[in-house]
Amino acid sequence: MNVRGAIAGVLAVTALAIPANASAYRTWFEFTRQSNISSPLTIASDYGGGYISTQTWRAGSGTSTDACWVSHGWLPTGWYDMWGHWDYYDGTIKGRVFYLSNKPCWNGTWRSALFIHSEETAAQGQYCPTAYDDPYCWEGAGDYYSNGCIKVSRAGNPSDLRLVHGGWHSRSGDYRHGSFGIGNFLYVRDY
Amino acid sequence: MKRVFGARGAAAAVVVVAGGAAAIVGVGVFGAHGAAPRTGPLSVHAGLKKPPGAVVRGTTLVDEKGARSELGASVSGSMMGPLAPVAVRSTDGKLIAYNTWQELRPVDADKSFSAQGIEKGAALGVPSLRIHDDQGQDFLLARGAYSAAWRHDGAIAFVQGVDPVFRASAAYDGQVVVRRGVHGRDVTWMSARAHYVVYAWAGDRLLFYRIGLGEKTELLVADAPGKIRSLAEGTAIAVSPDAARVAILSEDATSVRVLDIASGREQSWIDVTIATPALRWVAYSGSWVGDHIVAPASAGLAVFQVGPGSLTLEQVLSLDQAQFPAGVQEPRFVDNAGNEIAASADVPPANGNNGVSFLLQCDRVVRTCERTDAAPAKEWLRQVDDTATEEGGQW
């Protein structure tokens, strides 16, 4: 299912989708699995009349291409709800994060607690104390690897993370933060 | 390698282990076929009719002699994937504990929860552990439980869910408990509620994972009930045959360390991305026999040699990525010499075909494998883990 093909399914589902801004557009993400460290993450907004506006960034997920491999494989295909969004999240994952609903892979294994995020501190900064791979520092392409989460770059100004985050708010008109639900927030498919 | 010394004195065990290790070193270097194992591609052919050891698939158990018996429920590793085996045999060989999943409502994986009218917190299923004994009896061990490991004395550790029902919610929190015998009472070893997976016993110490946000894994060791310490961030490849050490995989899956479990001290280390040949990643849940460790790897399989204070990549066995795009999981040495390896190979859905699983048995000296026929991936065709009867279960 591509972006346009997804429209019918998206429009059919309104549960949980309650944008704070009534003038906003239905907005969702698509992640097309190509490789663990280079797969397009696209934000799509339905402006009506068959017009879908998109913007795409490089993203990564997992270390292997087996979605049933907990803590190792990329995330399973299908639609995901979003269970929360935070700007200053302060768990083992920090900063700007989108929390995805759980998903069973193709043999029934549950993947859980997966996010769209990057490598930054809770204050949205960079913490790079060593010459090695620091978890809250975007050093380069190797940082696209994950245990299953979708990761986008925190490098550059504006960073892809900032564009993803800003794009979500401005397109959807939904400026809520914290734990709340958005239906059909992300669609993951194969290339 | 079957358990050879049971509960005899530690001194005798040390002597036997030392002797066994020396013999295995000799065979490992030169190989059972008189040739040294070399890096190269594996040639995989159909025709494996009887995998080594017992296997499970759906509601069927096939023992090491090929006898089939009916399980009380379908096996499923839905709660942990390959982080822990779906079926494990007790130290005395008489009992098999296996994981099951009772679906409370169907979930279409292609659709979101909201599109299926599944509200947050809705009940989706119940994981349970069951026991199948050598007389064919099959009974529930614990409801709302998963990931079992047998101790040498017959005690069994597992994760007991706080709420037995798995829900469409953030986490399935549980506690780690140990039951002294299948009909005994539970003793809580880890009371703090979190998402855990029990990995294995190392003698009297219990190794288990705490799974965090983003499926970040931390390996914990319990020296006794309530005496918990963090051993490492990352996952475990295998416990040493003497149950004193564990091979740990880093969180980024690029380096392997051998740690002394009692002290947590690192004994050796290797970065596989700069080894020869270099690997992109290594994965968890492998096997350790003698001084050899086998692990899943980006190319297929990686075999390491453990020396005193050293860890070297001895051999990389590559698989045809077109045939096995997701590689192999849970490889295990199935002979004393460490030359024969059995593993699962899952092939993800593609081109409208559902995912399937194979079992492979490979000779790493001549680099050939035989595979079983394909089984639907949802039937969880897997080896029954015999670790408690051989490796980390002994002391």
Coordinates of C-alpha atoms in Angstrom, one line a residue:
Chain A
M1 CA 0.0 0.0 0.0
N2 CA 1.5 3.4 -1.0
V3 CA 0.6 6.8 0.3
R4 CA -2.3 7.3 -2.1
G5 CA -3.5 3.7 -1.6
A6 CA -3.6 4.3 2.1
I7 CA -6.1 7.1 1.9
A8 CA -9.2 4.9 1.9
G9 CA -8.1 3.1 5.0
V10 CA -7.2 6.3 6.7
L11 CA -10.4 8.0 6.0
A12 CA -12.4 5.0 7.2
V13 CA -10.8 5.2 10.6
T14 CA -11.4 8.1 12.8
A15 CA -11.1 6.5 16.2
L16 CA -8.6 8.3 18.4
A17 CA -7.8 10.9 15.8
I18 CA -8.8 14.1 17.5
P19 CA -6.6 16.9 16.2
A20 CA -6.6 19.9 18.6
N21 CA -6.8 22.2 15.6
A22 CA -10.0 21.8 13.6
S23 CA -8.4 23.3 10.5
A24 CA -5.6 20.7 10.5
Y25 CA -5.2 18.0 7.9
R26 CA -5.2 14.3 8.4
T27 CA -1.5 13.5 8.8
W28 CA 0.4 10.3 9.1
F29 CA 3.8 8.7 8.6
E30 CA 4.9 6.0 6.3
F31 CA 8.1 4.0 6.8
T32 CA 9.2 1.9 3.8
R33 CA 11.6 -0.8 4.9
Q34 CA 14.6 -0.9 2.5
S35 CA 17.6 -1.4 4.8
N36 CA 18.2 -1.1 8.5
I37 CA 20.1 2.2 8.1
S38 CA 18.5 3.8 5.1
S39 CA 14.8 3.6 4.7
P40 CA 12.5 6.5 3.8
L41 CA 10.3 7.9 6.5
T42 CA 7.5 10.0 4.9
I43 CA 5.1 12.4 6.4
A44 CA 1.8 12.6 4.5
S45 CA -1.1 15.0 4.8
D46 CA -4.4 14.7 3.1
Y47 CA -5.4 18.2 1.8
G48 CA -8.5 16.9 0.2
G49 CA -9.5 16.5 -3.4
G50 CA -7.0 13.7 -3.8
Y51 CA -4.0 15.9 -3.0
I52 CA -1.6 14.3 -0.6
S53 CA 1.4 16.4 0.5
T54 CA 4.5 14.5 1.5
Q55 CA 8.0 15.1 2.8
T56 CA 10.6 12.3 3.2
W57 CA 13.7 11.8 5.4
R58 CA 16.2 9.0 5.7
A59 CA 15.5 6.8 8.7
G60 CA 16.5 3.4 10.0
S61 CA 15.2 0.6 12.2
G62 CA 16.6 -2.5 13.8
T63 CA 19.9 -4.2 13.2
S64 CA 18.5 -7.1 11.2
T65 CA 15.6 -7.5 8.7
D66 CA 13.7 -10.1 10.8
A67 CA 10.8 -8.3 12.4
C68 CA 10.2 -11.2 14.7
W69 CA 13.6 -10.8 16.4
V70 CA 12.9 -8.9 19.6
S71 CA 15.4 -6.2 20.4
H72 CA 17.2 -6.8 17.1
G73 CA 15.0 -6.8 14.0
W74 CA 13.3 -3.9 12.3
L75 CA 9.7 -3.2 13.2
P76 CA 6.9 -5.2 11.7
T77 CA 4.8 -4.0 8.8
G78 CA 1.3 -2.7 9.2
W79 CA -0.5 0.3 10.7
Y80 CA 0.4 1.6 14.1
D81 CA -1.5 3.9 16.5
M82 CA 0.5 6.4 18.4
W83 CA 0.2 6.2 22.2
G84 CA 2.0 9.4 23.1
H85 CA 4.3 12.2 22.1
W86 CA 6.7 14.1 24.2
D87 CA 9.2 16.9 23.5
Y88 CA 11.4 16.3 26.6
Y89 CA 11.1 12.6 27.2
D90 CA 13.5 11.4 29.9
G91 CA 13.6 7.6 29.8
T92 CA 16.3 5.5 28.3
I93 CA 15.1 7.2 25.1
K94 CA 15.1 10.9 25.4
G95 CA 14.0 14.2 23.8
R96 CA 11.4 14.4 21.1
V97 CA 9.7 11.0 20.8
F98 CA 6.6 9.4 19.3
Y99 CA 5.5 6.3 21.1
L100 CA 4.1 3.5 18.9
S101 CA 1.5 0.9 19.8
N102 CA 2.6 -2.7 20.1
K103 CA 2.5 -4.9 17.1
P104 CA 2.7 -8.7 16.5
C105 CA 5.2 -9.8 13.8
W106 CA 4.4 -12.5 11.2
N107 CA 5.0 -15.4 13.6
G108 CA 3.1 -13.8 16.4
T109 CA 5.9 -12.4 18.5
W110 CA 5.0 -9.1 20.1
R111 CA 7.1 -6.1 19.5
S112 CA 6.6 -3.4 22.1
A113 CA 7.7 -0.1 23.5
L114 CA 9.0 1.1 20.1
F115 CA 9.3 4.8 19.2
I116 CA 10.2 7.2 16.5
H117 CA 13.1 9.1 17.9
S118 CA 16.7 10.1 17.5
E119 CA 19.8 10.4 19.7
E120 CA 19.5 13.5 21.9
T121 CA 19.2 14.4 25.5
A122 CA 16.0 15.0 27.3
A123 CA 16.6 18.8 26.8
Q124 CA 17.0 18.1 23.1
G125 CA 20.7 18.6 23.2
Q126 CA 23.7 16.5 22.3
Y127 CA 25.8 14.7 24.8
C128 CA 29.0 13.4 23.3
P129 CA 31.5 12.7 26.1
T130 CA 33.5 9.9 24.4
A131 CA 35.1 9.2 21.1
Y132 CA 32.8 6.1 20.8
D133 CA 29.1 5.7 20.2
D134 CA 27.3 7.8 22.8
P135 CA 23.6 7.0 23.2
Y136 CA 22.5 10.6 23.2
C137 CA 24.8 11.9 20.5
W138 CA 24.3 11.5 16.8
E139 CA 27.6 10.5 15.4
G140 CA 26.7 9.3 12.0
A141 CA 25.1 6.6 9.9
G142 CA 25.7 3.9 12.4
D143 CA 23.2 5.6 14.7
Y144 CA 20.3 4.7 12.4
Y145 CA 20.7 1.1 13.8
S146 CA 18.3 0.4 16.6
N147 CA 16.7 -2.4 18.5
G148 CA 13.5 -1.9 16.5
C149 CA 12.6 1.8 16.8
I150 CA 12.6 4.1 13.9
K151 CA 15.4 6.6 14.1
V152 CA 16.0 9.8 12.2
S153 CA 19.1 12.0 12.2
R154 CA 19.8 14.6 14.8
A155 CA 22.6 16.1 12.7
G156 CA 22.5 19.4 10.9
N157 CA 20.4 22.5 11.4
P158 CA 17.5 22.0 11.2
S159 CA 17.9 18.3 11.9
D160 CA 15.7 15.7 10.4
L161 CA 14.3 15.1 13.9
R162 CA 13.3 18.7 14.1
L163 CA 11.6 18.6 10.7
V164 CA 9.8 15.4 11.6
H165 CA 8.6 16.8 14.8
G166 CA 7.7 20.2 13.4
G167 CA 6.1 18.7 10.4
W168 CA 3.8 16.6 12.6
H169 CA 2.6 19.6 14.6
S170 CA 2.2 22.0 11.7
R171 CA 0.5 19.6 9.4
S172 CA -1.7 17.8 11.8
G173 CA -2.5 20.9 13.8
D174 CA -2.2 18.7 16.9
Y175 CA 0.0 20.3 19.5
R176 CA -0.8 17.9 22.3
H177 CA 2.0 16.3 24.3
G178 CA 2.0 13.5 26.8
S179 CA 0.1 10.2 26.7
F180 CA -2.7 10.3 24.2
G181 CA -3.8 8.3 21.2
I182 CA -3.7 8.9 17.5
G183 CA -5.2 6.3 15.3
N184 CA -3.3 5.1 12.2
F185 CA -0.3 7.3 12.9
L186 CA 2.3 5.2 11.1
Y187 CA 2.2 2.7 8.3
V188 CA 5.1 0.4 7.8
R189 CA 5.5 -1.5 4.5
D190 CA 8.1 -3.2 2.5
Y191 CA 9.8 -1.6 -0.4
Chain B
M1 CA 27.0 -33.0 25.1
K2 CA 25.0 -34.7 27.7
R3 CA 25.5 -34.1 31.4
V4 CA 28.2 -36.5 32.5
F5 CA 28.8 -35.8 36.2
G6 CA 25.6 -34.8 37.7
A7 CA 25.8 -33.6 41.3
R8 CA 29.2 -35.1 42.2
G9 CA 31.8 -33.2 44.1
A10 CA 33.2 -30.0 42.7
A11 CA 36.7 -31.2 42.6
A12 CA 35.8 -34.2 40.5
A13 CA 33.8 -32.0 38.2
V14 CA 36.8 -29.7 37.7
V15 CA 39.0 -32.6 36.7
V16 CA 36.4 -33.9 34.3
V17 CA 35.8 -30.4 32.8
A18 CA 39.5 -29.8 32.4
G19 CA 40.0 -33.2 30.7
G20 CA 36.9 -32.7 28.5
A21 CA 38.0 -29.2 27.5
A22 CA 41.4 -30.4 26.5
A23 CA 39.9 -33.1 24.3
I24 CA 37.5 -30.6 22.8
V25 CA 40.3 -28.2 22.0
G26 CA 42.0 -30.9 20.1
V27 CA 39.0 -31.9 18.1
G28 CA 38.0 -28.2 17.6
V29 CA 41.3 -27.3 16.0
F30 CA 41.6 -30.2 13.7
G31 CA 37.9 -31.1 13.3
A32 CA 36.3 -34.5 13.5
H33 CA 36.9 -34.9 9.8
G34 CA 40.6 -34.2 10.1
A35 CA 40.3 -30.7 8.6
A36 CA 40.3 -27.4 10.3
P37 CA 37.0 -25.4 10.1
R38 CA 37.3 -22.6 7.6
T39 CA 35.3 -19.5 6.8
G40 CA 33.1 -19.8 3.8
P41 CA 29.6 -20.3 2.5
L42 CA 27.3 -23.0 3.8
S43 CA 25.7 -25.3 1.2
V44 CA 22.1 -26.1 2.3
H45 CA 20.2 -29.0 1.0
A46 CA 16.8 -30.4 1.8
G47 CA 16.5 -33.8 3.3
L48 CA 16.8 -33.5 7.1
K49 CA 14.2 -35.9 8.3
K50 CA 15.1 -36.1 11.9
P51 CA 16.7 -33.1 13.5
P52 CA 19.1 -33.8 16.3
G53 CA 17.4 -33.8 19.7
A54 CA 13.7 -33.2 20.4
V55 CA 11.7 -30.6 18.5
V56 CA 8.4 -28.9 18.9
R57 CA 6.0 -27.7 16.3
G58 CA 2.4 -26.6 16.9
T59 CA 0.9 -29.1 19.3
T60 CA 3.4 -31.8 18.4
L61 CA 6.6 -32.9 20.3
V62 CA 9.0 -35.2 18.5
D63 CA 11.5 -36.6 20.8
E64 CA 15.1 -37.5 20.1
K65 CA 14.1 -41.0 19.0
G66 CA 11.5 -39.7 16.6
A67 CA 8.5 -40.6 18.7
R68 CA 5.7 -38.1 18.4
S69 CA 3.4 -37.0 21.2
E70 CA 0.6 -34.5 21.5
L71 CA 1.1 -31.3 23.5
G72 CA -1.7 -29.8 25.5
A73 CA -1.5 -26.5 23.6
S74 CA 0.4 -25.0 20.7
V75 CA 3.9 -23.8 21.4
S76 CA 4.5 -20.1 20.9
G77 CA 7.3 -17.8 21.7
S78 CA 5.1 -14.7 21.2
M79 CA 6.2 -13.1 24.5
M80 CA 9.9 -13.2 23.9
G81 CA 10.8 -14.3 20.4
P82 CA 14.3 -15.9 20.4
L83 CA 15.4 -14.2 23.6
A84 CA 14.6 -17.5 25.4
P85 CA 13.7 -20.9 24.1
V86 CA 10.1 -21.9 23.5
A87 CA 10.6 -25.3 25.0
V88 CA 13.2 -26.4 27.6
R89 CA 14.0 -29.8 29.0
S90 CA 14.6 -30.4 32.7
T91 CA 17.9 -31.5 34.0
D92 CA 16.8 -35.0 34.6
G93 CA 15.4 -35.1 31.1
K94 CA 11.9 -36.1 32.1
L95 CA 10.0 -32.9 31.8
I96 CA 9.7 -30.3 29.1
A97 CA 8.4 -26.9 29.9
Y98 CA 6.9 -25.0 26.9
N99 CA 5.4 -21.6 26.2
T100 CA 1.9 -21.2 24.8
W101 CA -0.3 -18.3 23.8
Q102 CA -4.1 -18.3 24.3
E103 CA -5.6 -15.8 21.9
L104 CA -8.5 -13.9 23.5
R105 CA -9.3 -12.0 20.3
P106 CA -7.8 -12.0 16.9
V107 CA -5.5 -9.2 15.9
D108 CA -4.9 -8.3 12.3
A109 CA -1.3 -7.4 12.2
D110 CA -1.7 -5.2 9.1
K111 CA -4.3 -3.0 10.8
S112 CA -3.8 -0.7 13.8
F113 CA -5.5 -1.4 17.1
S114 CA -7.8 1.5 16.6
A115 CA -8.9 0.3 13.2
Q116 CA -10.0 -3.0 14.8
G117 CA -11.8 -1.4 17.6
I118 CA -9.2 -2.5 20.1
E119 CA -9.0 0.1 22.8
K120 CA -6.0 0.7 24.9
G121 CA -6.0 -1.9 27.7
A122 CA -8.2 -4.4 25.8
A123 CA -7.4 -8.0 26.5
L124 CA -5.6 -9.7 23.6
G125 CA -4.3 -13.0 25.0
V126 CA -2.8 -15.0 27.8
P127 CA 0.7 -16.5 27.8
S128 CA 1.1 -19.7 29.8
L129 CA 3.7 -22.2 30.6
R130 CA 2.9 -25.9 30.4
I131 CA 4.7 -29.1 31.3
H132 CA 4.9 -32.2 29.2
D133 CA 6.4 -35.2 31.0
D134 CA 8.0 -38.4 29.6
Q135 CA 4.8 -40.3 30.4
G136 CA 2.8 -38.1 28.0
Q137 CA 1.0 -36.2 30.8
D138 CA 0.6 -32.5 30.0
F139 CA -0.5 -29.9 32.5
L140 CA -0.5 -26.2 33.2
L141 CA 2.5 -24.9 35.1
A142 CA 1.4 -21.3 35.4
R143 CA -1.1 -19.0 33.7
G144 CA 0.1 -15.6 32.7
A145 CA 3.7 -16.8 32.6
Y146 CA 6.5 -17.3 30.1
S147 CA 10.2 -17.9 29.5
A148 CA 11.2 -20.9 31.7
A149 CA 14.6 -22.1 32.8
W150 CA 15.3 -25.3 34.8
R151 CA 17.8 -25.4 37.6
H152 CA 20.0 -28.5 38.2
D153 CA 17.8 -29.5 41.2
G154 CA 14.5 -29.4 39.3
A155 CA 13.5 -25.9 40.3
I156 CA 12.1 -23.8 37.5
A157 CA 12.3 -20.1 37.0
F158 CA 9.9 -18.1 34.9
V159 CA 8.3 -14.7 34.5
Q160 CA 4.9 -14.4 36.2
G161 CA 2.8 -11.6 34.8
V162 CA 1.3 -9.3 37.4
D163 CA -1.9 -9.4 35.3
P164 CA -2.0 -12.7 33.5
V165 CA -3.8 -11.1 30.5
F166 CA -1.7 -9.5 27.8
R167 CA -3.4 -6.2 26.9
A168 CA -3.1 -3.6 24.2
S169 CA -1.1 -1.4 26.5
A170 CA 2.4 -0.2 27.2
A171 CA 4.0 -3.2 28.9
Y172 CA 3.4 -6.6 30.2
D173 CA 4.9 -6.3 33.7
G174 CA 5.8 -9.3 35.7
Q175 CA 8.0 -10.7 38.4
V176 CA 10.6 -13.3 38.2
V177 CA 9.8 -16.3 40.3
V178 CA 11.3 -19.7 41.0
R179 CA 9.2 -22.7 41.7
R180 CA 10.9 -25.6 43.6
G181 CA 9.6 -28.4 41.4
V182 CA 6.6 -28.2 39.2
H183 CA 4.2 -28.7 42.1
G184 CA 6.0 -26.5 44.5
R185 CA 5.3 -23.0 45.6
D186 CA 6.7 -19.9 43.9
V187 CA 9.4 -17.8 45.5
T188 CA 9.8 -14.3 44.1
W189 CA 13.4 -13.6 43.1
M190 CA 12.7 -10.3 41.4
S191 CA 9.8 -8.4 42.9
A192 CA 10.1 -5.1 41.1
R193 CA 7.5 -5.1 38.4
A194 CA 8.9 -4.7 34.9
H195 CA 9.1 -6.4 31.6
Y196 CA 11.4 -9.4 32.0
V197 CA 12.5 -12.5 30.1
V198 CA 14.2 -15.4 32.0
Y199 CA 17.2 -16.5 30.1
A200 CA 19.0 -19.3 31.9
W201 CA 20.5 -20.6 35.0
A202 CA 24.3 -20.5 35.5
G203 CA 24.6 -23.0 38.3
D204 CA 22.6 -21.5 41.2
R205 CA 22.6 -18.0 39.6
L206 CA 19.7 -17.0 37.5
L207 CA 20.2 -14.8 34.4
F208 CA 17.3 -12.8 33.1
Y209 CA 16.6 -9.7 31.0
R210 CA 14.8 -6.5 31.8
I211 CA 13.4 -5.1 28.6
G212 CA 13.1 -1.3 28.6
L213 CA 11.9 1.4 26.2
G214 CA 12.8 0.7 22.6
E215 CA 13.3 -2.9 23.6
K216 CA 16.6 -2.0 25.3
T217 CA 17.9 -5.1 27.1
E218 CA 19.8 -5.4 30.3
L219 CA 21.1 -8.7 31.6
L220 CA 20.6 -9.1 35.3
V221 CA 21.9 -11.8 37.5
A222 CA 20.1 -13.0 40.7
D223 CA 22.5 -14.6 43.2
A224 CA 19.5 -15.5 45.4
P225 CA 16.0 -14.2 45.9
G226 CA 16.1 -10.4 46.0
K227 CA 19.8 -10.3 45.5
I228 CA 19.9 -8.8 42.0
R229 CA 22.6 -7.1 40.2
S230 CA 23.1 -5.8 36.7
L231 CA 25.6 -7.8 34.7
A232 CA 25.6 -5.9 31.4
E233 CA 23.6 -3.9 29.0
G234 CA 22.9 -6.1 26.0
T235 CA 22.0 -9.7 25.6
A236 CA 23.5 -13.1 26.2
I237 CA 24.9 -15.4 23.6
A238 CA 25.7 -18.4 25.9
V239 CA 26.7 -19.6 29.3
S240 CA 29.9 -21.5 29.6
P241 CA 29.8 -25.2 30.2
D242 CA 31.2 -24.7 33.7
A243 CA 28.4 -22.1 34.3
A244 CA 31.0 -19.6 35.5
R245 CA 31.1 -17.3 32.5
V246 CA 28.6 -15.8 30.0
A247 CA 29.2 -14.4 26.6
I248 CA 27.5 -11.0 26.3
L249 CA 26.6 -9.2 23.2
S250 CA 26.7 -5.4 23.3
E251 CA 23.6 -3.3 22.8
D252 CA 24.7 -2.3 19.3
A253 CA 25.3 -6.0 18.5
T254 CA 28.9 -5.4 17.3
S255 CA 31.0 -6.6 20.2
V256 CA 31.1 -9.7 22.4
R257 CA 32.5 -9.9 25.9
V258 CA 33.1 -12.9 28.1
L259 CA 32.3 -12.0 31.7
D260 CA 32.9 -13.9 34.9
I261 CA 29.3 -14.2 36.3
A262 CA 30.3 -14.1 39.9
S263 CA 32.3 -11.0 39.8
G264 CA 31.1 -9.3 36.6
R265 CA 34.6 -8.9 35.5
E266 CA 35.4 -8.9 31.8
Q267 CA 37.8 -11.7 30.7
S268 CA 37.9 -11.1 27.0
W269 CA 36.4 -9.0 24.3
I270 CA 36.1 -8.7 20.5
D271 CA 34.7 -6.2 18.1
V272 CA 33.3 -8.2 15.3
T273 CA 33.2 -5.2 12.9
I274 CA 37.0 -5.1 12.8
A275 CA 37.6 -8.9 13.1
T276 CA 38.7 -11.1 10.2
P277 CA 36.4 -11.5 8.4
A278 CA 34.5 -8.5 9.6
L279 CA 30.8 -8.9 10.5
R280 CA 28.1 -6.2 10.6
W281 CA 26.5 -7.7 13.7
V282 CA 26.2 -10.8 15.9
A283 CA 23.0 -11.8 17.6
Y284 CA 22.0 -13.4 20.9
S285 CA 21.0 -16.9 22.0
G286 CA 23.8 -19.1 20.7
S287 CA 25.6 -22.0 22.3
W288 CA 28.9 -22.7 24.1
V289 CA 30.6 -26.1 24.0
G290 CA 34.2 -26.6 25.2
D291 CA 36.0 -23.5 24.2
H292 CA 33.8 -22.6 21.2
I293 CA 30.8 -20.3 21.0
V294 CA 28.4 -20.1 18.1
A295 CA 26.1 -17.2 17.5
P296 CA 23.8 -15.9 14.7
A297 CA 25.6 -13.3 12.6
S298 CA 24.9 -10.9 9.8
A299 CA 26.5 -13.4 7.4
G300 CA 24.9 -16.5 8.9
L301 CA 26.8 -18.0 11.8
A302 CA 29.9 -16.9 13.7
V303 CA 32.1 -19.3 15.7
F304 CA 34.3 -17.9 18.4
Q305 CA 37.2 -19.5 20.2
V306 CA 37.5 -18.7 23.9
G307 CA 41.0 -18.8 25.3
P308 CA 42.4 -17.7 28.6
G309 CA 41.9 -14.0 28.4
S310 CA 41.2 -14.1 24.7
L311 CA 38.2 -14.3 22.3
T312 CA 38.8 -14.8 18.6
L313 CA 36.5 -15.1 15.6
E314 CA 37.5 -18.6 14.4
Q315 CA 35.0 -19.1 11.6
V316 CA 32.2 -17.3 9.7
L317 CA 29.7 -19.5 7.9
S318 CA 27.7 -17.6 5.4
L319 CA 24.2 -18.4 4.2
D320 CA 22.6 -17.6 0.9
Q321 CA 20.7 -14.4 1.7
A322 CA 18.2 -15.1 -1.1
Q323 CA 17.4 -18.5 0.5
F324 CA 17.5 -17.3 4.2
P325 CA 17.1 -13.5 4.1
A326 CA 16.7 -13.4 7.9
G327 CA 19.6 -15.7 8.7
V328 CA 19.4 -18.2 11.5
Q329 CA 18.4 -18.1 15.1
E330 CA 19.3 -20.0 18.3
P331 CA 22.1 -22.1 16.8
R332 CA 23.3 -24.9 19.1
F333 CA 26.2 -27.2 19.0
V334 CA 24.8 -30.7 18.9
D335 CA 28.0 -32.8 19.2
N336 CA 30.7 -32.9 21.8
A337 CA 33.3 -31.7 19.4
G338 CA 31.5 -28.5 18.5
N339 CA 31.5 -29.3 14.8
E340 CA 27.8 -29.9 14.3
I341 CA 25.4 -27.0 14.7
A342 CA 21.6 -27.0 14.6
A343 CA 19.6 -23.8 14.2
S344 CA 16.2 -22.4 13.3
A345 CA 15.9 -20.4 10.1
D346 CA 12.8 -18.2 9.7
V347 CA 12.0 -16.9 6.3
P348 CA 9.8 -13.8 6.4
P349 CA 6.6 -13.4 4.3
A350 CA 7.3 -12.3 0.7
N351 CA 5.4 -12.1 -2.5
G352 CA 2.1 -13.1 -0.9
N353 CA 3.6 -16.2 0.8
N354 CA 3.4 -16.6 4.6
G355 CA 6.5 -16.8 6.7
V356 CA 8.0 -20.3 7.2
S357 CA 10.5 -21.9 9.5
F358 CA 13.2 -24.6 8.9
L359 CA 15.5 -26.4 11.1
L360 CA 19.1 -26.7 9.8
Q361 CA 21.8 -29.2 10.8
C362 CA 25.2 -28.1 9.7
D363 CA 28.6 -29.5 9.7
R364 CA 31.0 -26.6 10.1
V365 CA 34.0 -28.5 8.9
V366 CA 32.7 -29.4 5.5
R367 CA 30.3 -26.5 5.5
T368 CA 27.1 -28.3 4.5
C369 CA 23.7 -28.2 6.0
E370 CA 20.6 -30.3 5.7
R371 CA 17.3 -28.6 6.3
T372 CA 13.8 -29.9 7.2
D373 CA 10.8 -29.2 5.1
A374 CA 9.2 -25.8 5.7
A375 CA 6.7 -25.3 8.5
P376 CA 4.4 -22.4 8.9
A377 CA 6.2 -19.8 11.1
K378 CA 3.2 -19.5 13.4
E379 CA 3.7 -23.2 14.4
W380 CA 7.1 -22.3 16.0
L381 CA 9.2 -25.2 14.7
R382 CA 12.0 -25.2 17.3
Q383 CA 14.5 -27.4 19.0
V384 CA 13.8 -28.3 22.6
D385 CA 16.5 -26.6 24.6
D386 CA 18.7 -29.2 26.4
T387 CA 21.0 -26.6 28.1
A388 CA 19.9 -27.6 31.6
T389 CA 21.0 -31.2 30.9
E390 CA 24.4 -30.2 29.6
E391 CA 25.8 -26.7 29.7
G392 CA 25.0 -24.0 32.2
G393 CA 22.9 -26.3 34.3
Q394 CA 25.9 -28.2 35.5
W395 CA 28.2 -27.1 38.3

